XYZ file of C-alpha atoms in Angstrom:
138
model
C 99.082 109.460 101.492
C 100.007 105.788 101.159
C 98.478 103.741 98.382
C 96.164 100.934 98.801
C 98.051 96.956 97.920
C 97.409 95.730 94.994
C 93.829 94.118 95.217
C 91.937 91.818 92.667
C 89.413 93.884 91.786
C 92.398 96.649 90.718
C 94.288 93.833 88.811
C 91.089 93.407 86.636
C 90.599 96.892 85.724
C 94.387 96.619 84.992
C 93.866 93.537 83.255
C 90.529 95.975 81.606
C 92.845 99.100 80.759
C 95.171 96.571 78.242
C 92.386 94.979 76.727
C 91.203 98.759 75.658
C 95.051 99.406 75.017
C 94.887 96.558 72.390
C 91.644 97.722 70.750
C 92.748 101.164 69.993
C 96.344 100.664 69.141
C 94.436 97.529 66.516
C 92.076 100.062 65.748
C 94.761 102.707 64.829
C 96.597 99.960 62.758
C 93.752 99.470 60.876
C 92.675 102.748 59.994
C 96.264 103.146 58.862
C 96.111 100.591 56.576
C 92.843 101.627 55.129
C 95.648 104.301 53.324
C 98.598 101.661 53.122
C 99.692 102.473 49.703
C 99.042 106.083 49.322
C 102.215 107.975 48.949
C 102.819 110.705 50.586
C 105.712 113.004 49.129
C 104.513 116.306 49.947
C 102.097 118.979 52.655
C 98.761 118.086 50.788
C 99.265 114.610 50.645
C 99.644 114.672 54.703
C 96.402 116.299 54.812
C 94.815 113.864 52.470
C 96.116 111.066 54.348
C 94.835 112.786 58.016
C 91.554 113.239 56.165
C 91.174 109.707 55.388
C 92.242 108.586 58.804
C 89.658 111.003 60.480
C 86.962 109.712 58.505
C 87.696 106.245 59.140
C 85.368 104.350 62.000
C 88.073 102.105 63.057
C 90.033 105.836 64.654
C 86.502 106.989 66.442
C 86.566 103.493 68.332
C 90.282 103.732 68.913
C 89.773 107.076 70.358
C 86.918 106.533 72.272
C 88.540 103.390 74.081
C 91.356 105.527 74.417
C 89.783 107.767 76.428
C 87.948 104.960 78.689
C 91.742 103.403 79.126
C 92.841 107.008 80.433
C 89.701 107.638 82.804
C 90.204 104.257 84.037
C 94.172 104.730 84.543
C 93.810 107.415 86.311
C 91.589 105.941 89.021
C 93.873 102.752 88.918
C 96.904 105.491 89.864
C 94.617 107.485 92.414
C 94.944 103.378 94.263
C 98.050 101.726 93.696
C 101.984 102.896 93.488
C 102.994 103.895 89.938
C 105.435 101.519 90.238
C 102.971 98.339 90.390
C 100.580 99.872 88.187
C 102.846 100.227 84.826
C 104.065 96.512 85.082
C 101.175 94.932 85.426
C 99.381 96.319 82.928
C 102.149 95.027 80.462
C 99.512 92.230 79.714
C 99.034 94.445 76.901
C 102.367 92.672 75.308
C 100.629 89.728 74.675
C 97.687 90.657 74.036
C 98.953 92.990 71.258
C 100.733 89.921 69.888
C 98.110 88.007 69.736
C 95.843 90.384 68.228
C 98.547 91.246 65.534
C 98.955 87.577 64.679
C 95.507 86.419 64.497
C 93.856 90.121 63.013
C 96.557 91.058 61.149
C 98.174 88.091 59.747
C 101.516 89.518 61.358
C 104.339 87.392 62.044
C 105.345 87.109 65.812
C 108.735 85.298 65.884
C 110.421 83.377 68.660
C 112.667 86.095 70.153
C 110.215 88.558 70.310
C 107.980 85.768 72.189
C 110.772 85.206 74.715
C 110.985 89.178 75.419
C 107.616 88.833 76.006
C 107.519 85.948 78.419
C 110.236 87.808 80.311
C 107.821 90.734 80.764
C 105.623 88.642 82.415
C 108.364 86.843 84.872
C 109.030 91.142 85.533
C 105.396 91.616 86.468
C 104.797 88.478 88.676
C 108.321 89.599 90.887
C 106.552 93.251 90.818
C 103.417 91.940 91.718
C 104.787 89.610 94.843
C 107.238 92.502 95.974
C 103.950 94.844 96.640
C 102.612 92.327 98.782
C 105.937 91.564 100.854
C 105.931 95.550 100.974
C 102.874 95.787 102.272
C 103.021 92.404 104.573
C 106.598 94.077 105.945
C 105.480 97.590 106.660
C 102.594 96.224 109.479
């Protein structure tokens, strides 16, 4: 069964699928830090630490949009080649940057910038070559 092109309205639930991708890998962060200096040296410490993690409201919402990103995915995959999909939705690169650097007082350097910037060259050639697939094909 041949897949459909790559279509606005599936770029924006791409575009939709990283934004949930940053929220629950910044809500994961931060319900790991909630237990940042807790050592952990043997079994019952692990379970202490899960504990805490569990019961913190920053994992629920990670999960949750979790879940949303995979119900979502899987519709975007049931439409497009798997081949578009996963570079396109690389957005989340940045967005995780950004996040990190403005929520989490990380440190984003220059090289890791550049990497990032030649994601984004990757996904534009990706993009165009589904198009001049699809244009060529007819």
């Amino acid at each position: 069964m041949p897949k459909r092109k790559l279509t606005v309205r599936i770029f924006l639930f791409l575009v939709f699928t990283d934004v949930l991708e940053t929220f629950h890998q910044f809500c994961f962060k931060k319900s790991a830090l909630l237990e940042y200096n807790r050592k952990i040296t043997g079994f019952c410490d692990v379970l202490n630490f899960l504990g805490s993690i569990f019961s913190s409201h920053f994992f629920w919402f990670g999960l949750l949009s979790l879940i949303l990103a995979f119900i979502i995915w899987s519709a975007i995959l049931s439409k497009v080649d798997l081949s578009v999909a996963v570079p396109v939705a690389s957005f989340s690169y940045i967005l995780v940057a950004l996040v990190s650097i403005f929520f989490l007082n990380e440190h984003v350097g220059l090289l890791r910038w550049l990497g990032i910037f030649l994601i984004l060259i990757g996904v534009i050639f990706i993009s165009v070559s589904s198009y001049i697939k699809e244009s060529s094909s007819r």
